[in-house]
Amino acid sequence: QVQLVESGGGSVQAGGSLRLSCAASGYTYSLHFMGWFRQAPGKEREAVAAMYTGGDNSVYADSVKGRFTISQDNAKNTLYLQMNSLKPEDTALYYCAANWGGAGTYPLLSKLAYNYWGQGTQVTVSS
């Protein structure tokens, strides 16, 4: 079992930056990979970025490549999302997600690959 708590959301002007954090607690040794998803009103939840726990491989949605960076601090069991050059279309509720136990064969950018989710943190970008 694992618990995920996001922080770092807020309101920012277009072109600004934010860094989101996701603190994991519980039996974190069983975390296989983690990712960030977002959901805007009236839209489906979509992947932003993901990476394997303890690995150097990361994947990004095309819409955020070159602007967002996913990283992790394994010693602190914390996942980060550095967001630069923010655009109004980035406005959404951002969720931290984790694959706990290593079950399933879904790609890292598929929401079906994740079995634990945080409550979300709101990011609002104004023009």
mmCIF file of N, CA and C in Angstrom:
data_model
loop_
_atom_site.group_PDB
_atom_site.id
_atom_site.type_symbol
_atom_site.label_atom_id
_atom_site.label_comp_id
_atom_site.label_asym_id
_atom_site.label_seq_id
_atom_site.Cartn_x
_atom_site.Cartn_y
_atom_site.Cartn_z
ATOM 1 N N GLN A 1 0.839 -1.192 0.000
ATOM 2 C CA GLN A 1 0.000 0.000 0.000
ATOM 3 C C GLN A 1 0.875 1.243 0.000
ATOM 4 N N VAL A 2 0.406 2.296 -0.668
ATOM 5 C CA VAL A 2 1.149 3.534 -0.748
ATOM 6 C C VAL A 2 0.167 4.700 -0.783
ATOM 7 N N GLN A 3 0.597 5.824 -0.248
ATOM 8 C CA GLN A 3 -0.198 7.043 -0.271
ATOM 9 C C GLN A 3 0.565 8.125 -1.018
ATOM 10 N N LEU A 4 -0.152 8.934 -1.791
ATOM 11 C CA LEU A 4 0.449 9.981 -2.603
ATOM 12 C C LEU A 4 -0.190 11.321 -2.267
ATOM 13 N N VAL A 5 0.636 12.331 -2.034
ATOM 14 C CA VAL A 5 0.155 13.668 -1.710
ATOM 15 C C VAL A 5 0.873 14.687 -2.580
ATOM 16 N N GLU A 6 0.104 15.408 -3.408
ATOM 17 C CA GLU A 6 0.671 16.425 -4.288
ATOM 18 C C GLU A 6 0.705 17.786 -3.599
ATOM 19 N N SER A 7 1.619 18.624 -4.053
ATOM 20 C CA SER A 7 1.704 19.996 -3.587
ATOM 21 C C SER A 7 2.394 20.836 -4.652
ATOM 22 N N GLY A 8 2.316 22.152 -4.519
ATOM 23 C CA GLY A 8 3.014 23.047 -5.424
ATOM 24 C C GLY A 8 2.154 23.715 -6.475
ATOM 25 N N GLY A 9 0.891 23.363 -6.552
ATOM 26 C CA GLY A 9 0.014 23.994 -7.517
ATOM 27 C C GLY A 9 -0.294 25.425 -7.135
ATOM 28 N N GLY A 10 -0.845 26.161 -8.086
ATOM 29 C CA GLY A 10 -1.190 27.547 -7.845
ATOM 30 C C GLY A 10 -1.548 28.257 -9.120
ATOM 31 N N SER A 11 -1.642 29.573 -9.038
ATOM 32 C CA SER A 11 -1.955 30.409 -10.190
ATOM 33 C C SER A 11 -0.705 31.141 -10.656
ATOM 34 N N VAL A 12 -0.529 31.202 -11.968
ATOM 35 C CA VAL A 12 0.656 31.823 -12.533
ATOM 36 C C VAL A 12 0.307 32.454 -13.876
ATOM 37 N N GLN A 13 1.050 33.470 -14.255
ATOM 38 C CA GLN A 13 0.871 34.108 -15.551
ATOM 39 C C GLN A 13 1.484 33.252 -16.651
ATOM 40 N N ALA A 14 0.956 33.384 -17.852
ATOM 41 C CA ALA A 14 1.521 32.674 -18.994
ATOM 42 C C ALA A 14 3.003 32.995 -19.130
ATOM 43 N N GLY A 15 3.795 31.955 -19.390
ATOM 44 C CA GLY A 15 5.232 32.109 -19.473
ATOM 45 C C GLY A 15 5.951 31.863 -18.170
ATOM 46 N N GLY A 16 5.211 31.735 -17.095
ATOM 47 C CA GLY A 16 5.796 31.504 -15.792
ATOM 48 C C GLY A 16 6.109 30.044 -15.535
ATOM 49 N N SER A 17 6.542 29.760 -14.304
ATOM 50 C CA SER A 17 6.966 28.416 -13.940
ATOM 51 C C SER A 17 6.368 27.983 -12.608
ATOM 52 N N LEU A 18 6.212 26.681 -12.457
ATOM 53 C CA LEU A 18 5.795 26.062 -11.212
ATOM 54 C C LEU A 18 6.498 24.722 -11.083
ATOM 55 N N ARG A 19 6.701 24.278 -9.858
ATOM 56 C CA ARG A 19 7.231 22.944 -9.618
ATOM 57 C C ARG A 19 6.285 22.187 -8.703
ATOM 58 N N LEU A 20 5.767 21.090 -9.202
ATOM 59 C CA LEU A 20 4.885 20.239 -8.432
ATOM 60 C C LEU A 20 5.687 19.149 -7.732
ATOM 61 N N SER A 21 5.238 18.772 -6.551
ATOM 62 C CA SER A 21 5.871 17.707 -5.794
ATOM 63 C C SER A 21 4.841 16.649 -5.436
ATOM 64 N N CYS A 22 5.281 15.410 -5.365
ATOM 65 C CA CYS A 22 4.431 14.299 -4.966
ATOM 66 C C CYS A 22 5.193 13.471 -3.946
ATOM 67 N N ALA A 23 4.725 13.493 -2.719
ATOM 68 C CA ALA A 23 5.355 12.737 -1.645
ATOM 69 C C ALA A 23 4.666 11.390 -1.486
ATOM 70 N N ALA A 24 5.443 10.330 -1.565
ATOM 71 C CA ALA A 24 4.919 8.977 -1.416
ATOM 72 C C ALA A 24 5.272 8.436 -0.040
ATOM 73 N N SER A 25 4.325 7.757 0.558
ATOM 74 C CA SER A 25 4.553 7.140 1.858
ATOM 75 C C SER A 25 3.926 5.753 1.880
ATOM 76 N N GLY A 26 4.326 4.961 2.849
ATOM 77 C CA GLY A 26 3.864 3.594 2.931
ATOM 78 C C GLY A 26 4.963 2.648 2.490
ATOM 79 N N TYR A 27 4.577 1.561 1.823
ATOM 80 C CA TYR A 27 5.547 0.590 1.349
ATOM 81 C C TYR A 27 6.061 1.020 -0.019
ATOM 82 N N THR A 28 6.894 2.045 -0.028
ATOM 83 C CA THR A 28 7.364 2.650 -1.276
ATOM 84 C C THR A 28 8.358 1.777 -2.033
ATOM 85 N N TYR A 29 8.878 0.750 -1.393
ATOM 86 C CA TYR A 29 9.822 -0.146 -2.070
ATOM 87 C C TYR A 29 9.170 -0.852 -3.251
ATOM 88 N N SER A 30 7.860 -1.018 -3.216
ATOM 89 C CA SER A 30 7.142 -1.713 -4.278
ATOM 90 C C SER A 30 6.701 -0.805 -5.418
ATOM 91 N N LEU A 31 7.086 0.461 -5.402
ATOM 92 C CA LEU A 31 6.757 1.371 -6.488
ATOM 93 C C LEU A 31 7.574 1.016 -7.723
ATOM 94 N N HIS A 32 6.887 0.713 -8.823
ATOM 95 C CA HIS A 32 7.545 0.331 -10.059
ATOM 96 C C HIS A 32 7.828 1.546 -10.941
ATOM 97 N N PHE A 33 6.811 2.370 -11.166
ATOM 98 C CA PHE A 33 6.997 3.612 -11.885
ATOM 99 C C PHE A 33 5.941 4.611 -11.444
ATOM 100 N N MET A 34 6.183 5.889 -11.740
ATOM 101 C CA MET A 34 5.279 6.953 -11.335
ATOM 102 C C MET A 34 5.110 7.952 -12.468
ATOM 103 N N GLY A 35 4.014 8.694 -12.405
ATOM 104 C CA GLY A 35 3.760 9.656 -13.464
ATOM 105 C C GLY A 35 2.875 10.800 -13.023
ATOM 106 N N TRP A 36 2.768 11.770 -13.910
ATOM 107 C CA TRP A 36 1.890 12.917 -13.729
ATOM 108 C C TRP A 36 0.820 12.918 -14.810
ATOM 109 N N PHE A 37 -0.410 13.138 -14.401
ATOM 110 C CA PHE A 37 -1.543 13.268 -15.300
ATOM 111 C C PHE A 37 -2.260 14.570 -14.999
ATOM 112 N N ARG A 38 -3.092 15.008 -15.935
ATOM 113 C CA ARG A 38 -3.861 16.218 -15.700
ATOM 114 C C ARG A 38 -5.238 16.088 -16.327
ATOM 115 N N GLN A 39 -6.179 16.826 -15.769
ATOM 116 C CA GLN A 39 -7.540 16.801 -16.274
ATOM 117 C C GLN A 39 -8.146 18.193 -16.190
ATOM 118 N N ALA A 40 -8.548 18.709 -17.330
ATOM 119 C CA ALA A 40 -9.218 19.992 -17.408
ATOM 120 C C ALA A 40 -10.727 19.770 -17.424
ATOM 121 N N PRO A 41 -11.513 20.772 -17.039
ATOM 122 C CA PRO A 41 -12.971 20.626 -17.050
ATOM 123 C C PRO A 41 -13.493 20.226 -18.421
ATOM 124 N N GLY A 42 -14.349 19.214 -18.455
ATOM 125 C CA GLY A 42 -14.932 18.759 -19.700
ATOM 126 C C GLY A 42 -14.037 17.890 -20.549
ATOM 127 N N LYS A 43 -12.848 17.579 -20.081
ATOM 128 C CA LYS A 43 -11.914 16.758 -20.837
ATOM 129 C C LYS A 43 -11.530 15.507 -20.051
ATOM 130 N N GLU A 44 -11.027 14.520 -20.770
ATOM 131 C CA GLU A 44 -10.573 13.295 -20.134
ATOM 132 C C GLU A 44 -9.193 13.490 -19.521
ATOM 133 N N ARG A 45 -8.890 12.668 -18.533
ATOM 134 C CA ARG A 45 -7.578 12.715 -17.910
ATOM 135 C C ARG A 45 -6.519 12.281 -18.918
ATOM 136 N N GLU A 46 -5.439 13.048 -19.010
ATOM 137 C CA GLU A 46 -4.392 12.758 -19.968
ATOM 138 C C GLU A 46 -3.030 12.713 -19.300
ATOM 139 N N ALA A 47 -2.147 11.935 -19.886
ATOM 140 C CA ALA A 47 -0.797 11.797 -19.359
ATOM 141 C C ALA A 47 0.027 13.040 -19.640
ATOM 142 N N VAL A 48 0.927 13.354 -18.729
ATOM 143 C CA VAL A 48 1.863 14.460 -18.883
ATOM 144 C C VAL A 48 3.287 13.931 -19.007
ATOM 145 N N ALA A 49 3.714 13.136 -18.033
ATOM 146 C CA ALA A 49 5.062 12.587 -18.018
ATOM 147 C C ALA A 49 5.114 11.422 -17.053
ATOM 148 N N ALA A 50 6.102 10.543 -17.241
ATOM 149 C CA ALA A 50 6.251 9.392 -16.360
ATOM 150 C C ALA A 50 7.684 8.896 -16.398
ATOM 151 N N MET A 51 8.063 8.133 -15.373
ATOM 152 C CA MET A 51 9.398 7.562 -15.320
ATOM 153 C C MET A 51 9.427 6.357 -14.399
ATOM 154 N N TYR A 52 10.378 5.455 -14.651
ATOM 155 C CA TYR A 52 10.562 4.303 -13.795
ATOM 156 C C TYR A 52 11.256 4.708 -12.504
ATOM 157 N N THR A 53 10.820 4.129 -11.411
ATOM 158 C CA THR A 53 11.461 4.385 -10.128
ATOM 159 C C THR A 53 12.893 3.878 -10.156
ATOM 160 N N GLY A 54 13.828 4.744 -9.832
ATOM 161 C CA GLY A 54 15.231 4.363 -9.815
ATOM 162 C C GLY A 54 15.895 4.317 -11.173
ATOM 163 N N GLY A 55 15.155 4.611 -12.222
ATOM 164 C CA GLY A 55 15.703 4.587 -13.562
ATOM 165 C C GLY A 55 16.022 5.963 -14.100
ATOM 166 N N ASP A 56 16.578 5.985 -15.299
ATOM 167 C CA ASP A 56 16.952 7.236 -15.938
ATOM 168 C C ASP A 56 16.093 7.519 -17.164
ATOM 169 N N ASN A 57 15.096 6.675 -17.405
ATOM 170 C CA ASN A 57 14.244 6.810 -18.569
ATOM 171 C C ASN A 57 12.962 7.549 -18.214
ATOM 172 N N SER A 58 12.644 8.570 -18.981
ATOM 173 C CA SER A 58 11.423 9.324 -18.782
ATOM 174 C C SER A 58 10.717 9.527 -20.113
ATOM 175 N N VAL A 59 9.405 9.654 -20.070
ATOM 176 C CA VAL A 59 8.604 9.865 -21.269
ATOM 177 C C VAL A 59 7.680 11.049 -21.049
ATOM 178 N N TYR A 60 7.361 11.758 -22.140
ATOM 179 C CA TYR A 60 6.553 12.959 -22.063
ATOM 180 C C TYR A 60 5.485 12.972 -23.137
ATOM 181 N N ALA A 61 4.376 13.604 -22.814
ATOM 182 C CA ALA A 61 3.386 13.889 -23.826
ATOM 183 C C ALA A 61 3.941 14.939 -24.780
ATOM 184 N N ASP A 62 3.552 14.857 -26.049
ATOM 185 C CA ASP A 62 4.071 15.796 -27.040
ATOM 186 C C ASP A 62 3.776 17.248 -26.674
ATOM 187 N N SER A 63 2.671 17.491 -26.013
ATOM 188 C CA SER A 63 2.257 18.847 -25.695
ATOM 189 C C SER A 63 3.150 19.544 -24.673
ATOM 190 N N VAL A 64 3.962 18.779 -23.938
ATOM 191 C CA VAL A 64 4.791 19.382 -22.896
ATOM 192 C C VAL A 64 6.281 19.181 -23.124
ATOM 193 N N LYS A 65 6.667 18.480 -24.169
ATOM 194 C CA LYS A 65 8.081 18.244 -24.441
ATOM 195 C C LYS A 65 8.825 19.563 -24.620
ATOM 196 N N GLY A 66 9.970 19.663 -23.963
ATOM 197 C CA GLY A 66 10.767 20.867 -24.035
ATOM 198 C C GLY A 66 10.385 21.917 -23.017
ATOM 199 N N ARG A 67 9.261 21.732 -22.339
ATOM 200 C CA ARG A 67 8.808 22.696 -21.340
ATOM 201 C C ARG A 67 8.747 22.108 -19.935
ATOM 202 N N PHE A 68 8.360 20.843 -19.838
ATOM 203 C CA PHE A 68 8.225 20.181 -18.541
ATOM 204 C C PHE A 68 9.342 19.168 -18.341
ATOM 205 N N THR A 69 9.731 18.965 -17.091
ATOM 206 C CA THR A 69 10.741 17.979 -16.755
ATOM 207 C C THR A 69 10.299 17.182 -15.532
ATOM 208 N N ILE A 70 10.294 15.863 -15.664
ATOM 209 C CA ILE A 70 9.956 14.998 -14.544
ATOM 210 C C ILE A 70 11.251 14.504 -13.902
ATOM 211 N N SER A 71 11.260 14.421 -12.585
ATOM 212 C CA SER A 71 12.433 13.952 -11.863
ATOM 213 C C SER A 71 11.993 13.325 -10.553
ATOM 214 N N GLN A 72 12.925 12.690 -9.869
ATOM 215 C CA GLN A 72 12.605 12.043 -8.608
ATOM 216 C C GLN A 72 13.787 12.092 -7.671
ATOM 217 N N ASP A 73 13.469 12.072 -6.386
ATOM 218 C CA ASP A 73 14.459 11.962 -5.328
ATOM 219 C C ASP A 73 14.109 10.697 -4.565
ATOM 220 N N ASN A 74 14.790 9.608 -4.892
ATOM 221 C CA ASN A 74 14.459 8.321 -4.292
ATOM 222 C C ASN A 74 14.684 8.300 -2.780
ATOM 223 N N ALA A 75 15.685 9.033 -2.310
ATOM 224 C CA ALA A 75 15.955 9.075 -0.880
ATOM 225 C C ALA A 75 14.794 9.686 -0.109
ATOM 226 N N LYS A 76 14.089 10.617 -0.746
ATOM 227 C CA LYS A 76 12.959 11.284 -0.105
ATOM 228 C C LYS A 76 11.609 10.732 -0.556
ATOM 229 N N ASN A 77 11.632 9.744 -1.452
ATOM 230 C CA ASN A 77 10.401 9.176 -2.005
ATOM 231 C C ASN A 77 9.490 10.264 -2.569
ATOM 232 N N THR A 78 10.080 11.147 -3.342
ATOM 233 C CA THR A 78 9.355 12.290 -3.870
ATOM 234 C C THR A 78 9.526 12.400 -5.382
ATOM 235 N N LEU A 79 8.438 12.652 -6.065
ATOM 236 C CA LEU A 79 8.418 12.868 -7.503
ATOM 237 C C LEU A 79 8.164 14.345 -7.774
ATOM 238 N N TYR A 80 8.818 14.890 -8.799
ATOM 239 C CA TYR A 80 8.679 16.302 -9.131
ATOM 240 C C TYR A 80 8.261 16.489 -10.578
ATOM 241 N N LEU A 81 7.632 17.617 -10.833
ATOM 242 C CA LEU A 81 7.343 18.042 -12.196
ATOM 243 C C LEU A 81 7.664 19.523 -12.296
ATOM 244 N N GLN A 82 8.760 19.845 -12.970
ATOM 245 C CA GLN A 82 9.132 21.228 -13.216
ATOM 246 C C GLN A 82 8.432 21.690 -14.483
ATOM 247 N N MET A 83 7.636 22.733 -14.370
ATOM 248 C CA MET A 83 6.854 23.240 -15.489
ATOM 249 C C MET A 83 7.318 24.651 -15.824
ATOM 250 N N ASN A 84 7.860 24.818 -17.015
ATOM 251 C CA ASN A 84 8.320 26.112 -17.498
ATOM 252 C C ASN A 84 7.511 26.538 -18.714
ATOM 253 N N SER A 85 7.590 27.812 -19.036
ATOM 254 C CA SER A 85 6.886 28.362 -20.198
ATOM 255 C C SER A 85 5.426 27.940 -20.219
ATOM 256 N N LEU A 86 4.772 28.101 -19.107
ATOM 257 C CA LEU A 86 3.391 27.650 -18.969
ATOM 258 C C LEU A 86 2.449 28.413 -19.895
ATOM 259 N N LYS A 87 1.474 27.684 -20.401
ATOM 260 C CA LYS A 87 0.470 28.227 -21.309
ATOM 261 C C LYS A 87 -0.911 28.075 -20.693
ATOM 262 N N PRO A 88 -1.868 28.903 -21.110
ATOM 263 C CA PRO A 88 -3.231 28.765 -20.577
ATOM 264 C C PRO A 88 -3.801 27.361 -20.752
ATOM 265 N N GLU A 89 -3.442 26.675 -21.831
ATOM 266 C CA GLU A 89 -3.943 25.330 -22.054
ATOM 267 C C GLU A 89 -3.365 24.294 -21.096
ATOM 268 N N ASP A 90 -2.384 24.694 -20.288
ATOM 269 C CA ASP A 90 -1.857 23.813 -19.246
ATOM 270 C C ASP A 90 -2.735 23.819 -17.999
ATOM 271 N N THR A 91 -3.701 24.701 -17.947
ATOM 272 C CA THR A 91 -4.595 24.787 -16.801
ATOM 273 C C THR A 91 -5.353 23.476 -16.620
ATOM 274 N N ALA A 92 -5.235 22.892 -15.435
ATOM 275 C CA ALA A 92 -5.866 21.600 -15.158
ATOM 276 C C ALA A 92 -5.617 21.213 -13.711
ATOM 277 N N LEU A 93 -6.295 20.171 -13.288
ATOM 278 C CA LEU A 93 -6.006 19.532 -12.018
ATOM 279 C C LEU A 93 -4.951 18.466 -12.287
ATOM 280 N N TYR A 94 -3.808 18.589 -11.644
ATOM 281 C CA TYR A 94 -2.688 17.688 -11.885
ATOM 282 C C TYR A 94 -2.642 16.598 -10.824
ATOM 283 N N TYR A 95 -2.542 15.356 -11.282
ATOM 284 C CA TYR A 95 -2.524 14.197 -10.403
ATOM 285 C C TYR A 95 -1.185 13.478 -10.456
ATOM 286 N N CYS A 96 -0.731 13.062 -9.318
ATOM 287 C CA CYS A 96 0.387 12.142 -9.220
ATOM 288 C C CYS A 96 -0.169 10.724 -9.195
ATOM 289 N N ALA A 97 0.471 9.820 -9.906
ATOM 290 C CA ALA A 97 0.009 8.443 -9.975
ATOM 291 C C ALA A 97 1.181 7.484 -9.822
ATOM 292 N N ALA A 98 0.886 6.274 -9.360
ATOM 293 C CA ALA A 98 1.927 5.287 -9.145
ATOM 294 C C ALA A 98 1.455 3.893 -9.512
ATOM 295 N N ASN A 99 2.376 3.117 -10.073
ATOM 296 C CA ASN A 99 2.167 1.694 -10.259
ATOM 297 C C ASN A 99 2.810 1.003 -9.070
ATOM 298 N N TRP A 100 1.968 0.438 -8.228
ATOM 299 C CA TRP A 100 2.447 -0.216 -7.022
ATOM 300 C C TRP A 100 2.298 -1.717 -7.177
ATOM 301 N N GLY A 101 3.390 -2.425 -7.036
ATOM 302 C CA GLY A 101 3.379 -3.873 -7.128
ATOM 303 C C GLY A 101 3.844 -4.415 -8.458
ATOM 304 N N GLY A 102 3.922 -3.571 -9.483
ATOM 305 C CA GLY A 102 4.434 -3.994 -10.778
ATOM 306 C C GLY A 102 3.461 -4.783 -11.630
ATOM 307 N N ALA A 103 2.188 -4.781 -11.296
ATOM 308 C CA ALA A 103 1.198 -5.528 -12.059
ATOM 309 C C ALA A 103 0.831 -4.804 -13.346
ATOM 310 N N GLY A 104 0.455 -5.563 -14.359
ATOM 311 C CA GLY A 104 0.002 -4.991 -15.602
ATOM 312 C C GLY A 104 1.103 -4.830 -16.631
ATOM 313 N N THR A 105 0.699 -4.619 -17.889
ATOM 314 C CA THR A 105 1.630 -4.466 -18.997
ATOM 315 C C THR A 105 1.353 -3.213 -19.809
ATOM 316 N N TYR A 106 0.650 -2.248 -19.240
ATOM 317 C CA TYR A 106 0.310 -1.024 -19.956
ATOM 318 C C TYR A 106 1.506 -0.099 -20.062
ATOM 319 N N PRO A 107 1.552 0.737 -21.113
ATOM 320 C CA PRO A 107 2.624 1.728 -21.256
ATOM 321 C C PRO A 107 2.590 2.762 -20.136
ATOM 322 N N LEU A 108 3.716 3.414 -19.908
ATOM 323 C CA LEU A 108 3.827 4.383 -18.823
ATOM 324 C C LEU A 108 2.885 5.570 -18.983
ATOM 325 N N LEU A 109 2.525 5.917 -20.202
ATOM 326 C CA LEU A 109 1.643 7.053 -20.438
ATOM 327 C C LEU A 109 0.174 6.668 -20.524
ATOM 328 N N SER A 110 -0.141 5.434 -20.179
ATOM 329 C CA SER A 110 -1.526 4.991 -20.112
ATOM 330 C C SER A 110 -2.019 5.078 -18.675
ATOM 331 N N LYS A 111 -3.156 5.715 -18.463
ATOM 332 C CA LYS A 111 -3.698 5.815 -17.113
ATOM 333 C C LYS A 111 -4.086 4.459 -16.548
ATOM 334 N N LEU A 112 -4.289 3.481 -17.425
ATOM 335 C CA LEU A 112 -4.634 2.139 -16.982
ATOM 336 C C LEU A 112 -3.467 1.428 -16.309
ATOM 337 N N ALA A 113 -2.268 1.961 -16.450
ATOM 338 C CA ALA A 113 -1.090 1.356 -15.845
ATOM 339 C C ALA A 113 -0.950 1.679 -14.362
ATOM 340 N N TYR A 114 -1.765 2.582 -13.866
ATOM 341 C CA TYR A 114 -1.612 3.075 -12.501
ATOM 342 C C TYR A 114 -2.747 2.621 -11.596
ATOM 343 N N ASN A 115 -2.380 2.200 -10.405
ATOM 344 C CA ASN A 115 -3.375 1.724 -9.453
ATOM 345 C C ASN A 115 -3.456 2.555 -8.175
ATOM 346 N N TYR A 116 -2.635 3.600 -8.069
ATOM 347 C CA TYR A 116 -2.719 4.528 -6.949
ATOM 348 C C TYR A 116 -2.646 5.951 -7.467
ATOM 349 N N TRP A 117 -3.491 6.810 -6.913
ATOM 350 C CA TRP A 117 -3.601 8.197 -7.343
ATOM 351 C C TRP A 117 -3.656 9.140 -6.154
ATOM 352 N N GLY A 118 -3.059 10.322 -6.328
ATOM 353 C CA GLY A 118 -3.200 11.374 -5.346
ATOM 354 C C GLY A 118 -4.506 12.107 -5.545
ATOM 355 N N GLN A 119 -4.767 13.083 -4.696
ATOM 356 C CA GLN A 119 -6.016 13.841 -4.775
ATOM 357 C C GLN A 119 -5.962 14.983 -5.778
ATOM 358 N N GLY A 120 -4.785 15.335 -6.237
ATOM 359 C CA GLY A 120 -4.641 16.364 -7.247
ATOM 360 C C GLY A 120 -4.290 17.723 -6.679
ATOM 361 N N THR A 121 -3.636 18.532 -7.499
ATOM 362 C CA THR A 121 -3.321 19.908 -7.155
ATOM 363 C C THR A 121 -3.630 20.788 -8.365
ATOM 364 N N GLN A 122 -4.297 21.899 -8.129
ATOM 365 C CA GLN A 122 -4.773 22.746 -9.218
ATOM 366 C C GLN A 122 -3.674 23.655 -9.744
ATOM 367 N N VAL A 123 -3.561 23.700 -11.064
ATOM 368 C CA VAL A 123 -2.662 24.622 -11.752
ATOM 369 C C VAL A 123 -3.497 25.493 -12.672
ATOM 370 N N THR A 124 -3.405 26.796 -12.490
ATOM 371 C CA THR A 124 -4.154 27.738 -13.304
ATOM 372 C C THR A 124 -3.188 28.724 -13.943
ATOM 373 N N VAL A 125 -3.231 28.812 -15.274
ATOM 374 C CA VAL A 125 -2.344 29.697 -16.022
ATOM 375 C C VAL A 125 -3.184 30.767 -16.699
ATOM 376 N N SER A 126 -2.912 32.016 -16.378
ATOM 377 C CA SER A 126 -3.654 33.145 -16.923
ATOM 378 C C SER A 126 -2.878 33.784 -18.068
ATOM 379 N N SER A 127 -3.601 34.252 -19.076
ATOM 380 C CA SER A 127 -2.982 34.909 -20.215
ATOM 381 C C SER A 127 -2.668 36.359 -19.906
#
